[in-house]
Coordinates of C-alpha atoms in Angstrom, one line a residue:
Chain A
X180 CA 12.0 -22.6 23.8
X181 CA 8.8 -21.2 25.2
X182 CA 5.4 -22.4 24.1
X183 CA 3.9 -19.1 23.1
X184 CA 1.4 -18.5 20.3
X185 CA 2.0 -14.8 20.5
X186 CA 4.2 -13.2 18.0
X187 CA 7.4 -11.2 18.5
X188 CA 7.2 -8.5 15.8
X189 CA 10.4 -6.6 15.1
X190 CA 10.4 -3.3 13.3
X191 CA 13.7 -2.1 12.0
X192 CA 13.6 1.7 11.7
X193 CA 16.0 4.3 10.3
X194 CA 16.9 7.9 11.2
X195 CA 17.1 10.0 8.1
X196 CA 17.7 13.6 7.4
X197 CA 14.5 15.5 6.8
X198 CA 14.5 15.5 3.0
X199 CA 13.2 19.0 2.7
X200 CA 16.3 20.4 4.5
X201 CA 19.1 18.6 2.8
X202 CA 21.4 20.8 0.8
X203 CA 24.3 20.2 -1.5
X204 CA 27.6 21.8 -0.8
X205 CA 28.4 23.7 -4.0
X206 CA 32.2 23.5 -3.3
X207 CA 32.5 19.7 -2.7
X208 CA 29.3 18.5 -4.4
X209 CA 28.6 16.4 -1.3
X210 CA 25.3 16.4 0.7
X211 CA 25.1 18.5 3.8
X212 CA 23.2 15.8 5.7
X213 CA 24.2 17.2 9.1
X214 CA 22.4 20.4 8.6
X215 CA 19.1 18.7 8.3
X216 CA 17.1 17.7 11.3
X217 CA 17.0 13.9 11.7
X218 CA 13.5 12.3 11.6
X219 CA 12.0 8.8 11.4
X220 CA 12.1 7.6 7.8
X221 CA 8.6 8.2 6.4
X222 CA 8.0 4.7 5.1
X223 CA 8.8 3.4 8.6
X224 CA 5.6 4.9 9.9
X225 CA 3.7 2.5 7.7
X226 CA 5.9 -0.4 9.0
X227 CA 5.2 0.5 12.6
X228 CA 1.5 0.8 11.8
X229 CA 1.5 -2.6 10.1
X230 CA 3.3 -4.1 13.1
X231 CA 0.9 -2.6 15.6
X232 CA -2.0 -3.9 13.6
X233 CA -0.5 -7.4 13.4
X234 CA 0.0 -7.3 17.2
X235 CA -3.7 -6.4 17.7
X236 CA -4.8 -9.4 15.6
X237 CA -2.1 -12.0 16.5
X238 CA -1.2 -11.0 20.0
X239 CA 2.4 -10.5 21.1
X240 CA 4.8 -7.5 21.2
X241 CA 6.4 -5.0 18.9
X242 CA 10.1 -4.2 19.3
X243 CA 11.7 -1.4 17.3
X244 CA 15.3 -1.7 16.3
X245 CA 17.6 0.8 14.8
X246 CA 21.3 0.9 13.9
X247 CA 23.1 4.2 14.3
X248 CA 24.9 6.6 16.6
X249 CA 23.7 7.2 20.1
X250 CA 21.4 10.0 19.0
X251 CA 19.5 7.7 16.7
X252 CA 17.6 6.6 19.8
X253 CA 15.3 9.5 19.0
X254 CA 13.6 7.4 16.3
X255 CA 13.2 4.5 18.8
X256 CA 11.4 7.0 21.1
X257 CA 9.1 7.9 18.1
X258 CA 8.4 4.2 17.6
X259 CA 7.6 3.7 21.3
X260 CA 5.4 6.8 21.3
X261 CA 3.5 5.3 18.4
X262 CA 2.9 2.1 20.3
X263 CA 6.0 -0.2 20.1
X264 CA 6.4 -2.1 23.4
X265 CA 10.2 -2.0 23.5
X266 CA 13.2 -0.9 21.4
X267 CA 16.9 -1.8 20.9
X268 CA 19.6 0.5 19.7
X269 CA 22.4 -1.1 17.8
X270 CA 25.3 1.3 18.3
X271 CA 29.0 0.8 17.9
X272 CA 31.7 2.7 16.0
X273 CA 32.4 -0.6 14.2
X274 CA 29.1 -0.1 12.3
X275 CA 30.2 3.2 10.8
X276 CA 30.1 3.3 7.0
X277 CA 28.2 0.1 6.6
X278 CA 26.4 -0.4 3.3
X279 CA 23.3 -2.6 2.9
X280 CA 25.2 -5.9 3.3
X281 CA 26.5 -5.4 6.9
X282 CA 23.5 -3.3 7.8
X283 CA 21.1 -6.1 7.0
X284 CA 23.4 -8.5 8.8
X285 CA 23.3 -6.5 12.0
X286 CA 19.5 -6.2 11.8
X287 CA 19.2 -9.9 11.0
X288 CA 21.3 -10.9 14.0
X289 CA 19.2 -8.6 16.2
X290 CA 15.9 -10.0 14.9
X291 CA 17.3 -13.5 15.6
X292 CA 18.4 -12.5 19.1
X293 CA 14.9 -11.2 19.8
X294 CA 13.3 -14.5 18.5
X295 CA 11.3 -12.6 15.9
X296 CA 8.4 -14.3 14.3
X297 CA 7.8 -11.4 11.9
X298 CA 10.1 -8.5 10.9
X299 CA 8.3 -5.5 9.4
X300 CA 10.4 -3.0 7.5
X301 CA 9.4 0.1 5.6
X302 CA 9.7 -0.2 1.8
X303 CA 12.9 1.8 1.6
X304 CA 14.7 4.7 3.2
X305 CA 14.2 8.2 1.9
X306 CA 17.9 9.0 2.0
X307 CA 19.3 6.1 0.1
X308 CA 16.2 4.4 -1.4
X309 CA 17.7 1.0 -2.2
X310 CA 15.0 -1.2 -0.6
X311 CA 17.8 -3.8 -0.2
X312 CA 17.8 -4.2 3.5
X313 CA 14.5 -6.1 4.0
X314 CA 15.5 -8.9 1.5
X315 CA 19.0 -8.7 2.9
X316 CA 17.8 -9.5 6.5
X317 CA 15.7 -12.4 5.1
X318 CA 18.7 -13.7 3.2
X319 CA 21.1 -13.5 6.1
X320 CA 18.8 -15.5 8.3
X321 CA 17.5 -17.8 5.6
X322 CA 13.9 -16.6 6.3
X323 CA 11.0 -16.0 3.9
X324 CA 10.5 -12.5 2.5
X325 CA 7.4 -10.6 1.5
X326 CA 8.4 -7.3 -0.1
X327 CA 6.1 -4.6 -1.5
X328 CA 3.3 -5.9 0.8
X329 CA 0.1 -3.9 0.9
X330 CA -2.0 -6.0 3.2
X331 CA -1.1 -8.5 5.9
X332 CA -3.1 -11.3 7.3
X333 CA -1.6 -13.1 10.4
X334 CA -2.2 -16.8 10.8
X335 CA -0.2 -17.4 14.0
X336 CA -1.8 -20.9 14.6
X337 CA -0.3 -22.1 11.3
X338 CA 2.9 -20.2 11.8
X339 CA 2.1 -18.3 8.6
X340 CA 1.8 -14.8 7.4
X341 CA -0.3 -14.0 4.3
X342 CA 0.4 -10.9 2.3
X343 CA -1.0 -9.1 -0.7
X344 CA 2.0 -8.0 -2.7
X345 CA 2.3 -5.5 -5.4
X346 CA 3.8 -7.1 -8.5
X347 CA 4.4 -5.6 -12.0
X348 CA 1.0 -5.0 -13.4
X349 CA -1.0 -6.6 -10.6
X350 CA -1.1 -8.3 -7.3
X351 CA -0.4 -11.6 -5.7
X352 CA -1.4 -13.2 -2.4
X353 CA 1.4 -15.2 -0.8
X354 CA 1.6 -17.3 2.3
X355 CA 5.0 -17.4 4.0
X356 CA 6.3 -19.5 6.9
X357 CA 7.4 -17.6 9.9
X358 CA 9.9 -16.2 10.7
X359 CA 9.4 -13.9 7.8
X360 CA 10.6 -10.5 6.8
X361 CA 8.1 -8.0 5.4
X362 CA 8.8 -4.8 3.5
X363 CA 5.5 -2.9 3.7
X364 CA 4.7 -0.7 0.8
X365 CA 4.9 3.1 1.4
X366 CA 1.6 4.8 2.0
X367 CA -0.5 1.6 2.0
X368 CA -1.9 2.1 5.5
X369 CA -3.0 5.0 7.7
X370 CA -0.4 5.4 10.5
X371 CA -2.0 6.3 13.8
X372 CA -0.9 9.3 15.8
X373 CA 1.1 8.9 19.0
X374 CA -1.0 9.0 22.1
X375 CA -0.2 11.7 24.6
X376 CA 0.6 9.3 27.5
X377 CA 2.7 7.1 25.3
X378 CA 4.6 10.1 24.1
X379 CA 5.4 11.3 27.6
X380 CA 6.5 7.8 28.5
X381 CA 8.7 7.6 25.4
X382 CA 10.4 10.9 26.1
X383 CA 10.8 10.8 29.9
X384 CA 11.0 7.2 31.1
X385 CA 11.8 4.9 28.3
X386 CA 15.4 3.7 27.8
X387 CA 16.2 1.5 24.9
X388 CA 18.5 -1.5 25.3
X389 CA 21.9 -1.0 23.6
X390 CA 23.7 -3.7 21.7
X391 CA 27.2 -3.5 20.2
X392 CA 28.6 -5.3 17.2
X393 CA 30.4 -7.6 19.7
X394 CA 27.1 -8.4 21.5
X395 CA 25.8 -9.6 18.1
X396 CA 29.1 -11.5 17.4
X397 CA 29.7 -9.6 14.1
X398 CA 32.5 -7.1 14.9
X399 CA 34.6 -8.4 12.1
X400 CA 31.8 -8.4 9.5
X401 CA 30.5 -4.8 9.6
X402 CA 31.5 -1.3 8.9
X403 CA 33.0 0.4 5.8
X404 CA 35.8 -2.1 5.4
X405 CA 33.3 -5.0 5.2
X406 CA 30.9 -3.2 2.8
X407 CA 31.2 -4.4 -0.8
X408 CA 30.1 -1.1 -2.3
X409 CA 32.1 2.1 -2.1
X410 CA 30.8 5.6 -3.0
X411 CA 33.2 6.6 -5.8
X412 CA 31.9 10.2 -6.0
X413 CA 28.9 12.4 -5.6
X414 CA 28.0 15.2 -7.9
X415 CA 25.0 17.3 -8.6
X416 CA 22.8 15.9 -11.2
X417 CA 22.8 17.7 -14.6
X418 CA 19.6 19.7 -14.6
X419 CA 17.3 18.9 -17.5
X420 CA 17.1 21.8 -19.8
X421 CA 13.5 23.0 -20.3
X422 CA 12.1 25.9 -22.3
X423 CA 10.3 27.4 -19.3
X424 CA 8.1 29.3 -21.6
X425 CA 4.8 30.6 -20.1
X426 CA 2.1 30.9 -22.7
X427 CA -0.8 33.3 -22.5
X428 CA -3.7 31.3 -23.5
X429 CA -5.1 27.8 -24.0
X430 CA -4.9 28.2 -27.8
X431 CA -1.1 28.6 -27.7
X432 CA -0.8 25.7 -25.3
X433 CA -3.0 23.5 -27.5
X434 CA -0.8 24.3 -30.5
X435 CA 2.3 23.3 -28.7
X436 CA 0.8 20.0 -27.6
X437 CA -0.4 19.3 -31.1
X438 CA 3.1 19.8 -32.4
X439 CA 4.6 17.5 -29.8
X440 CA 2.1 14.7 -30.3
X441 CA 2.0 15.0 -34.1
X442 CA 5.5 13.5 -34.3
X443 CA 4.4 9.9 -33.9
Chain B
X281 CA 34.1 -12.3 2.9
X282 CA 36.7 -10.5 0.8
X283 CA 37.2 -12.2 -2.5
X284 CA 40.2 -14.3 -3.3
X285 CA 42.0 -14.2 -6.6
X286 CA 39.6 -16.4 -8.5
X287 CA 38.9 -15.0 -12.0
X288 CA 35.4 -13.6 -12.5
X289 CA 34.3 -12.7 -16.0
X290 CA 31.3 -12.1 -18.2
X291 CA 28.4 -9.8 -17.9
X292 CA 25.1 -11.4 -16.9
X293 CA 21.7 -10.1 -17.4
X294 CA 18.8 -11.6 -15.4
X295 CA 15.9 -11.9 -17.8
X296 CA 12.8 -11.4 -15.8
X297 CA 9.9 -13.5 -17.0
X298 CA 6.4 -14.1 -15.7
X299 CA 4.4 -16.9 -17.3
X300 CA 6.2 -16.5 -20.6
X301 CA 6.0 -12.7 -20.7
X302 CA 9.4 -11.0 -20.4
X303 CA 9.7 -7.7 -18.6
X304 CA 10.7 -5.0 -21.1
X305 CA 13.6 -3.8 -18.9
X306 CA 15.3 -7.1 -19.4
X307 CA 15.8 -6.4 -23.2
X308 CA 17.0 -2.9 -22.3
X309 CA 19.6 -4.4 -20.1
X310 CA 20.7 -6.8 -22.8
X311 CA 21.5 -3.8 -25.0
X312 CA 23.5 -2.1 -22.3
X313 CA 25.1 -5.4 -21.2
X314 CA 26.2 -5.9 -24.8
X315 CA 28.0 -2.5 -24.7
X316 CA 29.7 -3.3 -21.4
X317 CA 30.8 -6.8 -22.5
X318 CA 32.2 -5.5 -25.8
X319 CA 34.2 -2.9 -23.8
X320 CA 35.6 -5.5 -21.4
X321 CA 36.1 -8.1 -24.1
X322 CA 33.9 -10.6 -22.2
X323 CA 30.8 -12.6 -23.0
X324 CA 27.2 -11.4 -22.5
X325 CA 25.2 -14.1 -20.7
X326 CA 21.4 -14.1 -20.3
X327 CA 20.1 -15.9 -17.2
X328 CA 16.6 -17.2 -17.7
X329 CA 14.7 -18.8 -14.9
X330 CA 11.1 -20.1 -15.2
X331 CA 9.0 -22.9 -16.6
X332 CA 8.9 -23.7 -20.3
X333 CA 11.3 -20.8 -21.1
X334 CA 13.6 -22.3 -23.8
X335 CA 12.2 -19.8 -26.3
X336 CA 13.0 -16.9 -24.0
X337 CA 16.6 -18.1 -23.9
X338 CA 16.6 -18.2 -27.7
X339 CA 15.1 -14.7 -27.9
X340 CA 17.8 -13.4 -25.5
X341 CA 20.5 -14.7 -27.9
X342 CA 18.7 -13.0 -30.8
X343 CA 18.8 -9.8 -28.8
X344 CA 22.5 -9.9 -28.2
X345 CA 23.5 -12.6 -25.7
X346 CA 26.4 -14.8 -26.5
X347 CA 24.9 -17.5 -24.3
X348 CA 21.7 -18.1 -22.4
X349 CA 21.6 -20.2 -19.3
X350 CA 18.2 -21.6 -18.8
X351 CA 16.9 -23.0 -15.5
X352 CA 13.6 -24.6 -16.4
X353 CA 11.4 -26.2 -13.7
X354 CA 7.8 -25.8 -12.4
X355 CA 9.3 -24.7 -9.0
X356 CA 10.2 -21.4 -10.7
X357 CA 6.7 -20.4 -11.8
X358 CA 5.4 -18.0 -10.4
X359 CA 8.4 -16.2 -9.1
X360 CA 9.5 -16.6 -5.5
X361 CA 12.6 -15.2 -4.0
X362 CA 13.6 -18.4 -2.3
X363 CA 13.9 -20.8 -5.2
X364 CA 15.2 -18.1 -7.6
X365 CA 17.8 -17.1 -5.0
X366 CA 19.0 -20.6 -4.4
X367 CA 19.4 -21.3 -8.1
X368 CA 21.2 -18.1 -8.7
X369 CA 23.6 -18.7 -5.9
X370 CA 24.5 -22.1 -7.3
X371 CA 25.1 -20.7 -10.7
X372 CA 27.2 -17.8 -9.5
X373 CA 29.4 -20.0 -7.4
X374 CA 29.9 -22.3 -10.3
X375 CA 30.4 -19.8 -13.1
X376 CA 31.7 -16.7 -11.4
X377 CA 30.3 -13.7 -13.4
X378 CA 31.9 -10.3 -13.0
X379 CA 28.8 -8.2 -13.5
X380 CA 25.1 -9.0 -13.0
X381 CA 22.4 -6.6 -14.2
X382 CA 18.8 -6.9 -13.0
X383 CA 15.8 -4.8 -13.8
X384 CA 14.6 -2.4 -11.1
X385 CA 11.1 -3.8 -11.0
X386 CA 9.5 -5.0 -7.8
X387 CA 10.5 -8.5 -8.7
X388 CA 14.0 -7.5 -9.7
X389 CA 14.6 -5.6 -6.5
X390 CA 13.1 -8.5 -4.4
X391 CA 15.4 -10.9 -6.2
X392 CA 18.6 -8.7 -6.2
X393 CA 18.3 -8.0 -2.5
X394 CA 18.0 -11.6 -1.7
X395 CA 20.8 -13.0 -3.8
X396 CA 23.4 -10.3 -3.2
X397 CA 23.9 -11.4 0.4
X398 CA 24.8 -15.1 0.0
X399 CA 26.9 -14.2 -3.1
X400 CA 28.8 -11.7 -1.0
X401 CA 28.2 -9.3 -3.9
X402 CA 28.1 -5.5 -4.0
X403 CA 24.7 -4.4 -5.0
X404 CA 23.8 -0.9 -6.3
X405 CA 20.1 0.0 -6.5
X406 CA 18.2 1.8 -9.2
X407 CA 21.0 2.8 -11.5
X408 CA 20.4 5.2 -14.4
X409 CA 23.9 5.1 -15.9
X410 CA 26.3 2.2 -16.2
X411 CA 29.9 2.2 -17.5
X412 CA 33.2 0.3 -16.9
X413 CA 36.5 1.9 -16.1
X414 CA 39.9 1.0 -17.6
X415 CA 40.2 -2.0 -15.3
X416 CA 36.8 -3.3 -16.1
X417 CA 35.3 -2.1 -12.8
X418 CA 31.6 -1.3 -13.1
X419 CA 30.8 2.3 -12.5
X420 CA 27.1 2.3 -11.4
X421 CA 25.5 5.8 -11.2
X422 CA 22.3 6.4 -9.4
X423 CA 20.3 9.5 -8.5
X424 CA 20.2 10.2 -4.8
X425 CA 18.2 12.5 -2.6
X426 CA 15.3 13.0 -4.9
X427 CA 17.5 13.4 -7.9
X428 CA 19.4 16.4 -6.6
X429 CA 22.6 14.5 -6.8
X430 CA 24.2 11.6 -8.6
X431 CA 26.3 9.0 -6.8
X432 CA 28.9 6.8 -8.5
X433 CA 29.1 3.4 -6.7
X434 CA 32.0 0.9 -7.2
X435 CA 32.6 -2.5 -6.0
X436 CA 36.4 -2.9 -6.0
X437 CA 36.9 -6.2 -4.0
X438 CA 33.8 -8.2 -4.3
X439 CA 32.3 -10.2 -7.2
X440 CA 29.9 -10.2 -8.8
X441 CA 29.3 -6.5 -9.1
X442 CA 25.5 -6.3 -9.1
X443 CA 23.2 -3.5 -10.1
X444 CA 19.5 -3.0 -10.5
X445 CA 18.6 -0.6 -13.2
X446 CA 15.5 1.5 -13.7
X447 CA 13.1 0.6 -16.5
X448 CA 13.0 2.9 -19.4
X449 CA 16.5 4.2 -19.1
X450 CA 18.1 2.4 -22.0
X451 CA 16.6 1.4 -25.4
X452 CA 15.7 -2.2 -25.8
X453 CA 18.0 -4.5 -27.8
X454 CA 16.5 -5.4 -31.2
X455 CA 15.9 -8.9 -32.3
X456 CA 18.2 -10.3 -34.9
X457 CA 17.1 -13.9 -36.0
X458 CA 20.5 -14.5 -37.6
X459 CA 22.5 -14.1 -34.4
X460 CA 24.2 -17.3 -33.1
X461 CA 24.6 -18.4 -29.5
X462 CA 24.1 -21.3 -27.2
X463 CA 21.0 -21.9 -25.2
X464 CA 22.2 -24.1 -22.3
X465 CA 19.9 -25.9 -19.9
X466 CA 21.5 -25.8 -16.4
X467 CA 21.0 -28.2 -13.5
X468 CA 18.1 -27.2 -11.3
X469 CA 19.3 -27.3 -7.7
X470 CA 16.0 -26.3 -6.0
X471 CA 13.5 -28.8 -4.6
X472 CA 9.9 -27.9 -4.6
X473 CA 9.5 -28.8 -0.9
X474 CA 12.2 -26.3 0.2
X475 CA 10.2 -23.2 -0.6
X476 CA 9.4 -21.0 2.4
X477 CA 6.4 -19.5 0.7
X478 CA 3.6 -20.3 -1.7
X479 CA 1.6 -18.1 -4.0
X480 CA -2.1 -18.4 -3.3
X481 CA -3.4 -16.2 -6.1
X482 CA -1.8 -14.0 -8.7
X483 CA -3.7 -11.5 -10.8
X484 CA -1.9 -9.3 -13.3
X485 CA -3.4 -6.8 -15.7
X486 CA -5.5 -5.0 -13.0
X487 CA -2.9 -2.3 -12.6
X488 CA -2.1 0.4 -15.2
X489 CA 1.4 0.6 -16.5
X490 CA 2.2 4.3 -16.9
X491 CA 5.8 3.7 -17.6
X492 CA 5.1 2.7 -21.3
X493 CA 2.7 5.5 -22.1
X494 CA 3.6 8.1 -24.8
X495 CA 1.4 10.7 -23.2
X496 CA 0.9 11.1 -19.4
X497 CA -1.5 13.6 -17.8
X498 CA -0.8 13.9 -14.1
X499 CA -2.9 15.6 -11.5
X500 CA -1.8 16.8 -8.0
X501 CA -3.2 18.6 -5.0
X502 CA -4.6 21.3 -7.3
X503 CA -7.3 18.9 -8.5
X504 CA -8.8 19.0 -5.0
X505 CA -9.9 15.4 -5.6
X506 CA -11.7 16.1 -8.9
X507 CA -9.7 14.1 -11.5
X508 CA -12.4 14.3 -14.2
X509 CA -10.6 17.1 -16.2
X510 CA -7.3 15.1 -16.0
X511 CA -9.0 11.9 -17.2
X512 CA -10.8 13.8 -20.0
X513 CA -7.5 15.3 -21.3
X514 CA -5.7 12.0 -21.0
X515 CA -8.5 10.4 -23.0
X516 CA -8.4 13.0 -25.7
X517 CA -4.6 12.6 -26.0
X518 CA -4.8 8.8 -25.8
X519 CA -2.6 8.9 -22.8
X520 CA -2.5 7.6 -19.2
X521 CA -3.6 9.3 -16.0
X522 CA -0.9 9.8 -13.4
X523 CA -0.7 11.6 -10.1
X524 CA 1.6 13.2 -7.6
X525 CA 2.2 11.6 -4.2
X526 CA -0.2 14.1 -2.6
X527 CA -3.1 12.9 -4.8
X528 CA -2.2 9.3 -4.1
X529 CA -1.9 9.8 -0.4
X530 CA -5.3 11.5 -0.4
X531 CA -6.7 8.4 -2.0
X532 CA -7.8 10.1 -5.2
X533 CA -5.7 7.9 -7.5
X534 CA -4.3 4.4 -7.0
X535 CA -0.6 4.1 -6.1
X536 CA 0.3 2.4 -9.4
X537 CA -0.2 5.7 -11.1
X538 CA 2.1 7.7 -8.8
X539 CA 5.0 9.5 -10.5
X540 CA 8.1 10.4 -8.5
X541 CA 10.8 9.1 -6.2
X542 CA 8.5 6.8 -4.3
X543 CA 6.4 6.1 -7.4
X544 CA 7.3 5.4 -11.0
X545 CA 9.7 7.0 -13.5
X546 CA 7.9 7.8 -16.8
X547 CA 9.4 8.7 -20.2
X548 CA 6.5 9.9 -22.3
X549 CA 6.8 12.2 -25.3
X550 CA 4.4 14.6 -23.5
X551 CA 3.9 15.0 -19.7
X552 CA 1.2 17.3 -18.5
X553 CA 1.5 18.3 -14.9
X554 CA -1.8 19.8 -13.7
X555 CA -2.1 21.3 -10.2
X556 CA 1.3 19.8 -9.2
X557 CA 3.7 22.1 -7.4
X558 CA 6.8 20.4 -8.6
X559 CA 8.6 19.0 -5.5
X560 CA 12.0 17.5 -6.4
X561 CA 10.7 14.0 -5.5
X562 CA 8.0 14.4 -8.2
X563 CA 10.3 16.0 -10.8
X564 CA 12.7 13.0 -10.5
X565 CA 10.0 10.7 -11.9
X566 CA 9.2 13.0 -14.9
X567 CA 12.6 14.3 -15.8
X568 CA 12.9 11.9 -18.8
X569 CA 9.8 13.3 -20.5
X570 CA 10.5 14.7 -23.9
X571 CA 8.2 17.7 -23.3
X572 CA 6.6 18.9 -20.1
X573 CA 3.6 21.1 -19.9
X574 CA 2.5 22.7 -16.6
X575 CA -0.8 24.1 -15.5
X576 CA -0.8 25.8 -12.1
X577 CA -2.6 28.7 -10.4
X578 CA 0.6 29.7 -8.6
X579 CA 3.0 31.5 -11.0
X580 CA 5.9 30.8 -8.6
X581 CA 5.3 27.1 -8.4
X582 CA 8.6 25.3 -9.0
X583 CA 6.9 23.1 -11.6
X584 CA 7.3 26.0 -14.1
X585 CA 11.1 25.7 -13.9
X586 CA 10.8 22.1 -15.0
X587 CA 8.3 22.7 -17.8
X588 CA 8.8 23.5 -21.4
X589 CA 5.4 25.2 -21.7
X590 CA 3.4 26.5 -18.8
X591 CA 0.1 28.3 -18.3
X592 CA -0.9 30.1 -15.1
X593 CA -4.5 29.2 -14.4
X594 CA -7.0 26.9 -12.7
X595 CA -6.8 23.4 -14.2
X596 CA -10.5 23.0 -13.8
X597 CA -10.9 25.7 -16.5
X598 CA -7.7 25.2 -18.6
X599 CA -7.9 21.4 -19.0
X600 CA -11.5 21.3 -20.3
X601 CA -10.7 24.0 -22.8
X602 CA -7.6 22.2 -23.9
X603 CA -9.5 18.9 -24.1
X604 CA -12.1 20.6 -26.3
X605 CA -9.5 21.9 -28.8
X606 CA -7.4 18.7 -28.9
X607 CA -10.4 16.4 -29.0
X608 CA -11.7 18.3 -31.9
X609 CA -8.5 18.0 -33.8
X610 CA -7.6 14.4 -33.2
X611 CA -10.7 12.3 -32.8
X612 CA -9.9 8.8 -31.5
X613 CA -9.1 6.3 -34.2
X614 CA -12.0 3.9 -34.9
X615 CA -11.2 0.5 -33.4
X616 CA -11.6 -1.9 -36.3

């Protein structure tokens, strides 16, 4: 164990299809994810920014981690271009088909392996929007969790992280012991742009480390077979029927609104 | 981690409570949970965790639960994932429920994600439809990809089958004071010292809840940052102001008022979308509105396809005129 007040800040990131380009196959009703260009999950930009800001205040380093096929390294390059010091790619056929249970296990093991003091995740992914991975990581490691965090205040000397959290109808300020897993609320900070030099470094020189399921000691606990949930089918949502009537003037619109609101 | 042959039965509903106030979605889940339990021939069990919450347990019985399990201790107030998670895990291991339903609030999602892991449970997020098949397997349906598709998620080999459910999807269970059921105090397994976090301050009531409003007037990029016409119309209709993601990202409106995939789902009688183009991510959050009115300068804006009544025009002209007419007809009720 090294005596080191600086924090290791791990940022799990995800490669997702660009939401604007996802289509549904009319024949099968499944999503054509492969047609869409893969990008860094939008809420993860806020997570990277929150991590970089913590590094500036607490000292230490930021390490991005993603689980995915070899080409998922592209989002690690994005994270490094934004300012992450290093990155690890968790890649193994054994991971294929993992739901949030094994995914959060793999990320939890990686965070532990990296000696993380703080793990900063995005709030949720835009392609599956469960928000289950951050608390899952915390649960696998028995660490504290701070979800829906809007502001972070590092207290490295006390081994604590303080967060302002969004709770129903208000806010709370919570102090958590490190190591701690944060899910940073989408849009709650202003992600910086990648610097040109950093960008060139990320694209030309940088090589992420690669870890397999075996490296993490979890070959028998990941993948589709070890995922409690199974997708039983996918279909296009029933469209909501609307009148789609365009009215000519405000009077007509006002009459409609009066009718609607008069019912109660 | 695959389950053995141990029998798991009963439908549990996590009753989310903060300082004595119960989240509305919990009563909605009791209504749906009652249906599922009747279908599978099992009991509906309410799980109440907090401090001084016996009466919440009793109310859960009045609203349809066969039993309420009450874990009562100061360590549970206010909510923290650690103590709640440890208590839940102990109860699940001891009593083995088949299905556990949790409200899809920030607290519910924080809790569900925490407890599903040690329970080896399958967890489906943000469901909008729930059913059971012939074998009693939970069919959890959820919108995916901005609401363009619905996925059905099953959990064939793991118990419990857990789901978080969006607020406002089901009608709340009514209270029936004549209903009988047990309110059972369970052993508290959590020590105060074990907690990994402590709440320093908690302030509720400073954030608007647009999910309960009967009328929602939402503004988007078309406001160009001027929300005064939106606020005036909301006022005249006694409704709440909401916004598209664009308006929130620009900092014009606070995030609590954002409607859409990364915001809230609303179910008002009337939803007015002013200067909102109608991206699928936004439409997903307003699809449950009874009537949708759209105001947009662009006649080809997708929002008109998702509206009952639309008018092509600048909201800065249309909204004030509308406010004028509506304000004149329905003056605000005098407050006592």
